[in-house]
mmCIF file with all atom_site columns, C-alpha atoms in Angstrom:
data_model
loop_
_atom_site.group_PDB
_atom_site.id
_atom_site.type_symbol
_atom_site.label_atom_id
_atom_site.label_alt_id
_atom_site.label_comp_id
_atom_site.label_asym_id
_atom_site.label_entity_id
_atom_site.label_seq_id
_atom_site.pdbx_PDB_ins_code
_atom_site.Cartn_x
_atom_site.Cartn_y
_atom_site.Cartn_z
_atom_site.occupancy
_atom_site.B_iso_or_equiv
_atom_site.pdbx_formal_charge
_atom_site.auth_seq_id
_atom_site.auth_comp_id
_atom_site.auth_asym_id
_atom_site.auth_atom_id
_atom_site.pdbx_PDB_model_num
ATOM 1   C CA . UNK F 1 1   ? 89.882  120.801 97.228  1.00 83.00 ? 1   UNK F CA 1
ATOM 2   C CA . UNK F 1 2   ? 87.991  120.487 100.647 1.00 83.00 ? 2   UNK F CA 1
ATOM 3   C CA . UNK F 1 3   ? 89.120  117.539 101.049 1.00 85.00 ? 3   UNK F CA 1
ATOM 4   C CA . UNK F 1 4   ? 92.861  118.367 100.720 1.00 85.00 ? 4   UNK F CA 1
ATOM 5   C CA . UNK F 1 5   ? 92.295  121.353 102.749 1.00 86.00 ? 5   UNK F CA 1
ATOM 6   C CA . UNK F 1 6   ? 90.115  119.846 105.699 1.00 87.00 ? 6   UNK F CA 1
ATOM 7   C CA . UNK F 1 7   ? 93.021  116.788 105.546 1.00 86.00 ? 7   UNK F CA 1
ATOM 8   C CA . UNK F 1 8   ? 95.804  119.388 105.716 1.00 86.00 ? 8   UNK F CA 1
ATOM 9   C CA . UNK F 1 9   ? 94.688  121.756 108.583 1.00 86.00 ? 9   UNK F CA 1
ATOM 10  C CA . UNK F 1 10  ? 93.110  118.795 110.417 1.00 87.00 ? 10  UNK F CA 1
ATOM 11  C CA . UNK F 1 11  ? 96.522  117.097 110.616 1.00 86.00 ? 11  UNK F CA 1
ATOM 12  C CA . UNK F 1 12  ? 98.696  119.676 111.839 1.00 84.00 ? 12  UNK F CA 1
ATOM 13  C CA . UNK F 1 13  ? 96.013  120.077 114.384 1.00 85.00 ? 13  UNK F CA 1
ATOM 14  C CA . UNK F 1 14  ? 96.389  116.826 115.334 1.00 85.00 ? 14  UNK F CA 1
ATOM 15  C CA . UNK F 1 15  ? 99.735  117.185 116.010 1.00 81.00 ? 15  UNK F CA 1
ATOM 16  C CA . UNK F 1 16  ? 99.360  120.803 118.152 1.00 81.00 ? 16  UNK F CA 1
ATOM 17  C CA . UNK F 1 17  ? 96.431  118.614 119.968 1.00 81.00 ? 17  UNK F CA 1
ATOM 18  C CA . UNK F 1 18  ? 99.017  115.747 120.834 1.00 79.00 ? 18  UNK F CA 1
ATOM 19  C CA . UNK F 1 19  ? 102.520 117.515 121.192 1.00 77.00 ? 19  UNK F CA 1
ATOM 20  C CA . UNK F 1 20  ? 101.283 121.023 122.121 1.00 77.00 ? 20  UNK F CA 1
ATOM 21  C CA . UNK F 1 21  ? 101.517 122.796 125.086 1.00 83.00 ? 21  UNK F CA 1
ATOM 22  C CA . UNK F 1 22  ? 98.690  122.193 127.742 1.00 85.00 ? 22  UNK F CA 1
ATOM 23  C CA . UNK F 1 23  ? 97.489  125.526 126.829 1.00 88.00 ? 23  UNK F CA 1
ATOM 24  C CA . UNK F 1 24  ? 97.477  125.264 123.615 1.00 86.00 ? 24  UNK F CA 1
ATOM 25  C CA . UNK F 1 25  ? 95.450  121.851 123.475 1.00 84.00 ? 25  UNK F CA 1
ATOM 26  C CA . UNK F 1 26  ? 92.792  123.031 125.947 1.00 87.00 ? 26  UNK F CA 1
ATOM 27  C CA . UNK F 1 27  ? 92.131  125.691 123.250 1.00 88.00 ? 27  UNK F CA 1
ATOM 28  C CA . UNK F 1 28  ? 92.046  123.695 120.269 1.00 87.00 ? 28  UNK F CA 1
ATOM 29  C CA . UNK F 1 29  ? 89.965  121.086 121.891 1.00 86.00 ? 29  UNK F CA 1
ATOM 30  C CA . UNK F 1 30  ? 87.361  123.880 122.563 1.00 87.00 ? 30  UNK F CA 1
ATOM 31  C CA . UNK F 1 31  ? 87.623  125.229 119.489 1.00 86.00 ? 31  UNK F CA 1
ATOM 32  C CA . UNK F 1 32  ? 87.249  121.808 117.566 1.00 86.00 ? 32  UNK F CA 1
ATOM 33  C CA . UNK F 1 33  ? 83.965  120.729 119.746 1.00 86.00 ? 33  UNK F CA 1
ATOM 34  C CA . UNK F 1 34  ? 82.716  123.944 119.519 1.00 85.00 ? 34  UNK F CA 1
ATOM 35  C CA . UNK F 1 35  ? 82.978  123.776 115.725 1.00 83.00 ? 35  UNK F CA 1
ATOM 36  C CA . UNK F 1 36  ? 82.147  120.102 115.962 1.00 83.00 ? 36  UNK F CA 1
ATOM 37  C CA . UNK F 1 37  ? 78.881  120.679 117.414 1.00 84.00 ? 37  UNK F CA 1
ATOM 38  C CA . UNK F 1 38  ? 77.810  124.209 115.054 1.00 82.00 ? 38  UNK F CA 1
ATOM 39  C CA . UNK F 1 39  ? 75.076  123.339 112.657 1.00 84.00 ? 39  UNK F CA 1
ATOM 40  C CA . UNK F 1 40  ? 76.298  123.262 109.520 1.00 82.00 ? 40  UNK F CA 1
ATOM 41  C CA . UNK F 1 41  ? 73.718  125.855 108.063 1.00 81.00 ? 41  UNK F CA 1
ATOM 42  C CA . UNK F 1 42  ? 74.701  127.914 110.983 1.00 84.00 ? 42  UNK F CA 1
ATOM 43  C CA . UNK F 1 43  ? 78.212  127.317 109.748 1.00 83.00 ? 43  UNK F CA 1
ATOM 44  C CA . UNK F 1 44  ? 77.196  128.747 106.630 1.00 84.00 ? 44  UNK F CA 1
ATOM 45  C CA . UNK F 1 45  ? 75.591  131.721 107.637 1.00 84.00 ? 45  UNK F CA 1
ATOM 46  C CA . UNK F 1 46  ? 78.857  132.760 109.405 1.00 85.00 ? 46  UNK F CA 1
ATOM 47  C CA . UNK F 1 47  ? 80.635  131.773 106.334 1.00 83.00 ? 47  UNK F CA 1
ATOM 48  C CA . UNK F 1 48  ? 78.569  134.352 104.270 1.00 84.00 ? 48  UNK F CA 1
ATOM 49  C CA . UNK F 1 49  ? 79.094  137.047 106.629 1.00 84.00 ? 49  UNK F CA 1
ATOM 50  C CA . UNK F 1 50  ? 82.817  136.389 106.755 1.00 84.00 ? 50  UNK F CA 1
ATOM 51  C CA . UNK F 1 51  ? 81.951  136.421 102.620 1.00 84.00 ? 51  UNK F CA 1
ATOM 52  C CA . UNK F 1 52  ? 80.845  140.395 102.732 1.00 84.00 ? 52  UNK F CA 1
ATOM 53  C CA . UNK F 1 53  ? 83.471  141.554 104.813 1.00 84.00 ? 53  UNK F CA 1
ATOM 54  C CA . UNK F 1 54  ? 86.393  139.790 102.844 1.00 82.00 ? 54  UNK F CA 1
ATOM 55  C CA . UNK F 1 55  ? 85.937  139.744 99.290  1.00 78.00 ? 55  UNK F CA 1
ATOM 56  C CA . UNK F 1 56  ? 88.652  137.132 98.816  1.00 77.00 ? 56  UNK F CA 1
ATOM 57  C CA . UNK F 1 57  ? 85.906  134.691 99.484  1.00 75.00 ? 57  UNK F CA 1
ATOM 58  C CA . UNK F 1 58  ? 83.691  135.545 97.226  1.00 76.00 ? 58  UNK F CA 1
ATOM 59  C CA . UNK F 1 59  ? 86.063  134.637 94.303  1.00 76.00 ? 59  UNK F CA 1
ATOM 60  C CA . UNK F 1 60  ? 85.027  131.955 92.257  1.00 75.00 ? 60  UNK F CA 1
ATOM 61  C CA . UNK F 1 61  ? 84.156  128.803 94.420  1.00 80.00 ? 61  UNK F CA 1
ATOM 62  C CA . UNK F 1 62  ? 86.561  129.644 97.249  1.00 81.00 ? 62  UNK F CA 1
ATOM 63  C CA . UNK F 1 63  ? 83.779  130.060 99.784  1.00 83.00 ? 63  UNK F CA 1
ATOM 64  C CA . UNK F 1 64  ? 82.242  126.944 99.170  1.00 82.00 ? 64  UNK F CA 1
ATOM 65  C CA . UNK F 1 65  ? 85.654  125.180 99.276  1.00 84.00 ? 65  UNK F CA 1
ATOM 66  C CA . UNK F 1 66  ? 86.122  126.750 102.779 1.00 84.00 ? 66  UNK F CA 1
ATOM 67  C CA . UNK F 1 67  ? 82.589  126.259 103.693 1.00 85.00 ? 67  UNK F CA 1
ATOM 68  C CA . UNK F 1 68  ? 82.972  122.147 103.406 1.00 85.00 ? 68  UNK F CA 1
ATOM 69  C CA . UNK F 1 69  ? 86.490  122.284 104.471 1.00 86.00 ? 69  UNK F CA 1
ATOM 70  C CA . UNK F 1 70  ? 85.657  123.670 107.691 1.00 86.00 ? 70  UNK F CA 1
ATOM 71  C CA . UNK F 1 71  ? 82.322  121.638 108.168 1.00 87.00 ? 71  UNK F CA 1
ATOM 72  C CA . UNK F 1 72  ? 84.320  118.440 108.170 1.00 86.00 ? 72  UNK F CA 1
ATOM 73  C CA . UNK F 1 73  ? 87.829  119.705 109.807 1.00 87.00 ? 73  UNK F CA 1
ATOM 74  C CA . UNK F 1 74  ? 86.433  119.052 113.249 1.00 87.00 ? 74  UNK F CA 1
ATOM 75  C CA . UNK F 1 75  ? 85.962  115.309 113.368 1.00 85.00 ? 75  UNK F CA 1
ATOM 76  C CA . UNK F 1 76  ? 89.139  115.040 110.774 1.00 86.00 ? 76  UNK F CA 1
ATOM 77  C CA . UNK F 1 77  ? 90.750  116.417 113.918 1.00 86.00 ? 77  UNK F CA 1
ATOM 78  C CA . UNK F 1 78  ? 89.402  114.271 116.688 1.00 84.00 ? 78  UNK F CA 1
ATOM 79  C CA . UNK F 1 79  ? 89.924  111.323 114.261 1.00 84.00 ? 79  UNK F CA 1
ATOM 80  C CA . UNK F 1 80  ? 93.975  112.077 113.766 1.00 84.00 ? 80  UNK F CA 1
ATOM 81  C CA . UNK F 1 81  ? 94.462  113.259 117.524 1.00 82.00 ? 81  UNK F CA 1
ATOM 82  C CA . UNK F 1 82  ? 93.025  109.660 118.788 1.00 80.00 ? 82  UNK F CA 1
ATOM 83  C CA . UNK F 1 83  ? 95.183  107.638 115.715 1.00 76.00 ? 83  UNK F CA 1
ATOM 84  C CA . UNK F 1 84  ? 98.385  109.859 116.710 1.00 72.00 ? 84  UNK F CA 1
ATOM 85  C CA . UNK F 1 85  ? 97.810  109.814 120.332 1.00 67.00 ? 85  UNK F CA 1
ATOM 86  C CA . UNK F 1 86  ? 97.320  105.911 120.878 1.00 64.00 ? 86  UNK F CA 1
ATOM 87  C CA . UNK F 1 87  ? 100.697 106.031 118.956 1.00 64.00 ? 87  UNK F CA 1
ATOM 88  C CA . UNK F 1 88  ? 102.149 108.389 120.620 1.00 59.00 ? 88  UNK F CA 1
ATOM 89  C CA . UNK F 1 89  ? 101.880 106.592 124.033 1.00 54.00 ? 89  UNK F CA 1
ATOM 90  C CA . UNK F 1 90  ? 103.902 103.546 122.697 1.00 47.00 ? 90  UNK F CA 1
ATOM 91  C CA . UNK F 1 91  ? 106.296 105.998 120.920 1.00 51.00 ? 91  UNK F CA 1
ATOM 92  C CA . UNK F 1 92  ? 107.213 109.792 121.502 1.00 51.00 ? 92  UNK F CA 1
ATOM 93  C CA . UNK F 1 93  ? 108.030 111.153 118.320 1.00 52.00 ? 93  UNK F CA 1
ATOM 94  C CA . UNK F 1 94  ? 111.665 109.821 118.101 1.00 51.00 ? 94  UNK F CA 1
ATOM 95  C CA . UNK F 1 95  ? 112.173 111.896 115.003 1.00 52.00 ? 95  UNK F CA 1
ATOM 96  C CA . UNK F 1 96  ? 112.682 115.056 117.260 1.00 56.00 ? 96  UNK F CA 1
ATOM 97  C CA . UNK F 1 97  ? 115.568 114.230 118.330 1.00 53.00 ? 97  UNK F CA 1
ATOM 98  C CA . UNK F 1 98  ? 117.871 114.000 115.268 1.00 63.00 ? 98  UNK F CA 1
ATOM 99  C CA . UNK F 1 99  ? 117.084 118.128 115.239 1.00 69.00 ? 99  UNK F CA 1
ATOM 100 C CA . UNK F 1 100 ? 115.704 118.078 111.426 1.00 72.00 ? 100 UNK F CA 1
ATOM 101 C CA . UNK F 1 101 ? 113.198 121.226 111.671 1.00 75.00 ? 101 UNK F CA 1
ATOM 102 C CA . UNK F 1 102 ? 109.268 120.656 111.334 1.00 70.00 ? 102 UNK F CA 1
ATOM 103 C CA . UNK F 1 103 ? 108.875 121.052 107.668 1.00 77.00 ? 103 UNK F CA 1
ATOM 104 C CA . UNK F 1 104 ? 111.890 118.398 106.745 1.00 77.00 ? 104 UNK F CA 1
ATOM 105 C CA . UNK F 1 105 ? 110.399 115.994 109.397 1.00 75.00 ? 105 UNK F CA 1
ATOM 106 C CA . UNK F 1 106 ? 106.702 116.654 107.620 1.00 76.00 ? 106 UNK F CA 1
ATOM 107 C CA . UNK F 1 107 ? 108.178 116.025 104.424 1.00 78.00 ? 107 UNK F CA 1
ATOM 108 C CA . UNK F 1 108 ? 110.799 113.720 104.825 1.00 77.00 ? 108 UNK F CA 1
ATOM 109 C CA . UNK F 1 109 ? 109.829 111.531 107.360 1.00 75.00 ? 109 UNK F CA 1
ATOM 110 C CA . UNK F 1 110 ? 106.005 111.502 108.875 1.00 76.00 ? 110 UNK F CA 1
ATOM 111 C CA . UNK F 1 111 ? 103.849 111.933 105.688 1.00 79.00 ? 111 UNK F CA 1
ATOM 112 C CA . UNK F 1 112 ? 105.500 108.304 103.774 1.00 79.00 ? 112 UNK F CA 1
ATOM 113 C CA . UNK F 1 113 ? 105.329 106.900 106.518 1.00 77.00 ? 113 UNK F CA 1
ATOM 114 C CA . UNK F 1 114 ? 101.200 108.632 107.130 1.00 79.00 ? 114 UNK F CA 1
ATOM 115 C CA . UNK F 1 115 ? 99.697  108.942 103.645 1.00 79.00 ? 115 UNK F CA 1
ATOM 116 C CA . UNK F 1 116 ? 97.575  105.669 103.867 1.00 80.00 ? 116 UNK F CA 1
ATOM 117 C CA . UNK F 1 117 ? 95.867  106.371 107.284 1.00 81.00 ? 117 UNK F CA 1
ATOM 118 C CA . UNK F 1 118 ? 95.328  110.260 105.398 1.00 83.00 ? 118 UNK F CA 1
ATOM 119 C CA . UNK F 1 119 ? 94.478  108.554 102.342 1.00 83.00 ? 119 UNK F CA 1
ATOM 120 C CA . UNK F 1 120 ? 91.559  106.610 104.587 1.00 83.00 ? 120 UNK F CA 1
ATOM 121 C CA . UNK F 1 121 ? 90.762  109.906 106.284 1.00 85.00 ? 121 UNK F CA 1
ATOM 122 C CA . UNK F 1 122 ? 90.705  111.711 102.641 1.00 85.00 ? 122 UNK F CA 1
ATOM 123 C CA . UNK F 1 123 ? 87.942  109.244 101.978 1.00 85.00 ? 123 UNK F CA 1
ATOM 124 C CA . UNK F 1 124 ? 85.722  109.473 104.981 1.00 83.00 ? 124 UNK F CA 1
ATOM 125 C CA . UNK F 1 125 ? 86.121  113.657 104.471 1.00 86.00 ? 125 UNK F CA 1
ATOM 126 C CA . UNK F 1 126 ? 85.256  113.103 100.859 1.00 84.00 ? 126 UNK F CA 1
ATOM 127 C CA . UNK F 1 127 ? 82.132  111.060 101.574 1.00 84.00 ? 127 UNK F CA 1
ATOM 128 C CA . UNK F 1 128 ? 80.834  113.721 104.207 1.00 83.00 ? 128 UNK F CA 1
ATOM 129 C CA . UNK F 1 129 ? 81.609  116.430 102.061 1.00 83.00 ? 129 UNK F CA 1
ATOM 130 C CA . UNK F 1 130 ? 79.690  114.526 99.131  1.00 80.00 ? 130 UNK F CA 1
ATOM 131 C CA . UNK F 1 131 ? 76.611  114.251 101.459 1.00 80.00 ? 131 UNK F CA 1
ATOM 132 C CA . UNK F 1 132 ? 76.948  118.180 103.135 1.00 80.00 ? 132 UNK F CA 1
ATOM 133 C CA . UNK F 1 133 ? 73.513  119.634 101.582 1.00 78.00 ? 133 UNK F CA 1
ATOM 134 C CA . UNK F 1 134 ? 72.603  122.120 103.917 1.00 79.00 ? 134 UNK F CA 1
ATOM 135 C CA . UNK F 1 135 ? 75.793  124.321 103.682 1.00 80.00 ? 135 UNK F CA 1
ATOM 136 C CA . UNK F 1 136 ? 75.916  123.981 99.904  1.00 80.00 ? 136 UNK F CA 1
ATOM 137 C CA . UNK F 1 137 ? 72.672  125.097 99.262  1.00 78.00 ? 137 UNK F CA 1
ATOM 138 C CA . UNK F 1 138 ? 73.366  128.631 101.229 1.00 79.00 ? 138 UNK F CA 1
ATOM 139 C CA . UNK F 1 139 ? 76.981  129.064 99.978  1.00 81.00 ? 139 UNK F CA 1
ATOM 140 C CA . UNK F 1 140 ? 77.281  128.015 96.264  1.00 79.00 ? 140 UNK F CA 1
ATOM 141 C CA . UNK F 1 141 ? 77.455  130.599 94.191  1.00 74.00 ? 141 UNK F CA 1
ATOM 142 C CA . UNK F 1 142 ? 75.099  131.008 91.306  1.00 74.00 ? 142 UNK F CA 1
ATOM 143 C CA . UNK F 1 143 ? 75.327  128.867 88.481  1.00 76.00 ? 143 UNK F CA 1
ATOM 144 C CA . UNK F 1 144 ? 77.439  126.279 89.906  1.00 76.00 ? 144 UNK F CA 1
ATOM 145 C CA . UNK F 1 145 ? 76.979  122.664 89.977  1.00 79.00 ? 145 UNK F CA 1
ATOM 146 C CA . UNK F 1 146 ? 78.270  120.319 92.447  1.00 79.00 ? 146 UNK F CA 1
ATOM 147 C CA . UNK F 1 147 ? 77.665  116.955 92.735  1.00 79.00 ? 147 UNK F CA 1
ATOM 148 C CA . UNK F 1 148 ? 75.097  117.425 95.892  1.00 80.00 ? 148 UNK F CA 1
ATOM 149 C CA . UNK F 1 149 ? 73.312  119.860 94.363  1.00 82.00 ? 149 UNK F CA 1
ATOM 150 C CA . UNK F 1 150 ? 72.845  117.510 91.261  1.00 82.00 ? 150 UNK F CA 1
ATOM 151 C CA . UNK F 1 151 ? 71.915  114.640 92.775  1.00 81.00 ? 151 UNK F CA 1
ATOM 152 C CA . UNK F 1 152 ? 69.097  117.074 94.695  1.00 81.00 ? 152 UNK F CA 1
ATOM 153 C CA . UNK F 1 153 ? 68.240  118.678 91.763  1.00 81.00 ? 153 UNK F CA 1
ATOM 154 C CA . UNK F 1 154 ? 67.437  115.671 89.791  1.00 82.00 ? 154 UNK F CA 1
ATOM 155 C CA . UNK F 1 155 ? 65.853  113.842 92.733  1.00 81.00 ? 155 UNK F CA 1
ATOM 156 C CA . UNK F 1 156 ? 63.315  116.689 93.267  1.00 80.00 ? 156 UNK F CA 1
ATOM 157 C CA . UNK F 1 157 ? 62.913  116.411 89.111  1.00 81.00 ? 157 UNK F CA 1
ATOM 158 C CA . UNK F 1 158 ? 62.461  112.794 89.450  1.00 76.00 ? 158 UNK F CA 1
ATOM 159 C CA . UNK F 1 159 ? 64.993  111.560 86.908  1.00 75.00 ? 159 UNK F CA 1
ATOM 160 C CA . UNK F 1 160 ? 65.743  108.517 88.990  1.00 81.00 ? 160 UNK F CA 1
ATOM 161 C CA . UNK F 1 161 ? 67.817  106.993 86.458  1.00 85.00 ? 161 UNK F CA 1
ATOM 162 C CA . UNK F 1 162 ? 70.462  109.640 86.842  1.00 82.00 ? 162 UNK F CA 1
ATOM 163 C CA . UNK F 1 163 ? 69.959  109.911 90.350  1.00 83.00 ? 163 UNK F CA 1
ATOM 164 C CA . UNK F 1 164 ? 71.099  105.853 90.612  1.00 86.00 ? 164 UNK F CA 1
ATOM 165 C CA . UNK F 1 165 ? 73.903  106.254 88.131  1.00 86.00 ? 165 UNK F CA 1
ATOM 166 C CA . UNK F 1 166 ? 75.685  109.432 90.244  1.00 83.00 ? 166 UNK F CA 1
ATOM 167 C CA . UNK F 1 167 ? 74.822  107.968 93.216  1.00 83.00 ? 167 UNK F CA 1
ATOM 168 C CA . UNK F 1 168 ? 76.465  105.237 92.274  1.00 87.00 ? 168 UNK F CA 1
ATOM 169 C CA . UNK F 1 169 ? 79.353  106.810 90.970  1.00 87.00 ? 169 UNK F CA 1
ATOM 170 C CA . UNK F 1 170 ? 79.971  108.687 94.119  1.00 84.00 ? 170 UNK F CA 1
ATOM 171 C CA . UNK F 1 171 ? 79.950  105.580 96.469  1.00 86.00 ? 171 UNK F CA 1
ATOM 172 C CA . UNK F 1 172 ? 82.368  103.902 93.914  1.00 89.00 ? 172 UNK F CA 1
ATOM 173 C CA . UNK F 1 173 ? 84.709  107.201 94.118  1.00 85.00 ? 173 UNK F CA 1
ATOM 174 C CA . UNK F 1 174 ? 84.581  106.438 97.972  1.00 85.00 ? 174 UNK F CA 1
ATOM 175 C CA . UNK F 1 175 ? 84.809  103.276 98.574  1.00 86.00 ? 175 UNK F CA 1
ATOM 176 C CA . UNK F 1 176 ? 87.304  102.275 95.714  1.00 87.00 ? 176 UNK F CA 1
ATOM 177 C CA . UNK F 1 177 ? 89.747  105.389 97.515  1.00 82.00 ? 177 UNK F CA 1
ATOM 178 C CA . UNK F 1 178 ? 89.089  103.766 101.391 1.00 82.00 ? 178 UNK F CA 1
ATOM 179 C CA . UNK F 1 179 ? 89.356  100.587 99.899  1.00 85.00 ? 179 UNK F CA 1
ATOM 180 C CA . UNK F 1 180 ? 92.707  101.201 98.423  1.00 84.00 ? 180 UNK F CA 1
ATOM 181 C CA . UNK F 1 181 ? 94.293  103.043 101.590 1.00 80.00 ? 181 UNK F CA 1
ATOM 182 C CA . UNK F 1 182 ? 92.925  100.423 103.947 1.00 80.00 ? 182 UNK F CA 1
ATOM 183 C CA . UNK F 1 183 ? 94.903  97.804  101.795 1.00 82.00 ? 183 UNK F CA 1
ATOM 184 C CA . UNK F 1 184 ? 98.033  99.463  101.434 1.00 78.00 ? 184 UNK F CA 1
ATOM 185 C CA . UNK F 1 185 ? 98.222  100.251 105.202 1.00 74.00 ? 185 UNK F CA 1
ATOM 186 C CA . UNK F 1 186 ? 97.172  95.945  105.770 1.00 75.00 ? 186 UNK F CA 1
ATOM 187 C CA . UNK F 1 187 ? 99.929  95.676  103.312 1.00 76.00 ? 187 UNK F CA 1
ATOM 188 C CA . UNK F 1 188 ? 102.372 97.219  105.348 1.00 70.00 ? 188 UNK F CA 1
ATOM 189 C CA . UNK F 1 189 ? 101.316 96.306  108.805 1.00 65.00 ? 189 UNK F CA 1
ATOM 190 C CA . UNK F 1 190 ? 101.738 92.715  107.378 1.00 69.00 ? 190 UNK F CA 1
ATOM 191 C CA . UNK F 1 191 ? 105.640 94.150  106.653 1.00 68.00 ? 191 UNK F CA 1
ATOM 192 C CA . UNK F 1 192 ? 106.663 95.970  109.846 1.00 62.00 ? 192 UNK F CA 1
#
């Protein structure tokens, strides 16, 4: 769920950071380096603050969701602004001009066309978020497990036989993903 939700916001900030208003870009772009440089146990701590004063975060794992989703939207966003705007110098968004509103053009048109470059990005959010100890250990909620906090757990425990086989299983869930994407978008870069 990070994942999909540092993927989603990050790319319609990519597109506010490439088609937006001078304005508005200098303001993202502060906002995203900002974020970009916060530590991400600092990160947390603000996340548990916003936690007390909004109780909506505090249901089930929705903090911790946020928490990684927001720990990893920052480079998702510098990542999709430099693939869009290298693109967008060669081509400026040609769709505009048939006058099909945003959401059609999202739906319709830019995310077939997109979903193996997000697919790759999916991965390379997945495999930071898999790796994000420090803001896991201050925002999971008690009694939950995630696959960080096991492979920590049973490090420190010394089972090293379990710590190979989810380790392993991890890097396979990555890879085999950003292996797939990367060879559907060769696939159709051979085509076009």
């Amino acid at each position: 769920l990070s994942t999909l939700l540092a993927v989603g916001l990050a790319h319609l900030s990519a597109d506010a950071l490439v088609h937006g208003s001078a304005p508005l870009r200098a303001g993202l772009l502060t906002l995203v380096l900002l974020q970009f440089l916060l530590p991400g146990s600092l990160l947390a701590l603000g996340m548990l603050e916003l936690a007390q004063r909004f109780t909506g975060l505090n249901q089930s794992n929705t903090l911790l969701v946020v928490t990684h989703g927001l720990r990893v939207f920052p480079l998702l966003v510098l990542v999709l602004a430099g693939w869009r705007g290298a693109r967008a110098g060669a081509n400026r968004d040609p769709i505009r001009l048939f006058g099909i509103n945003w959401f059609r053009r999202q739906r319709y048109l830019r995310l077939p066309q997109e979903w193996p470059q997000l697919g790759f990005i999916a991965g390379l959010a997945l495999a930071l978020i898999l790796a994000e100890l420090p803001t896991t250990v201050l925002v999971v909620a008690p009694g939950t497990e995630t696959a960080v906090l096991r492979l920590y757990n049973l490090m420190h425990y010394g089972d090293w036989g379990s710590v190979a086989a989810l380790a392993c299983a991890e890097a396979f869930l990555v890879l085999s993903s950003m292996a797939l994407a990367s060879q559907v978008m060769g696939r159709r870069h051979a085509e076009d």
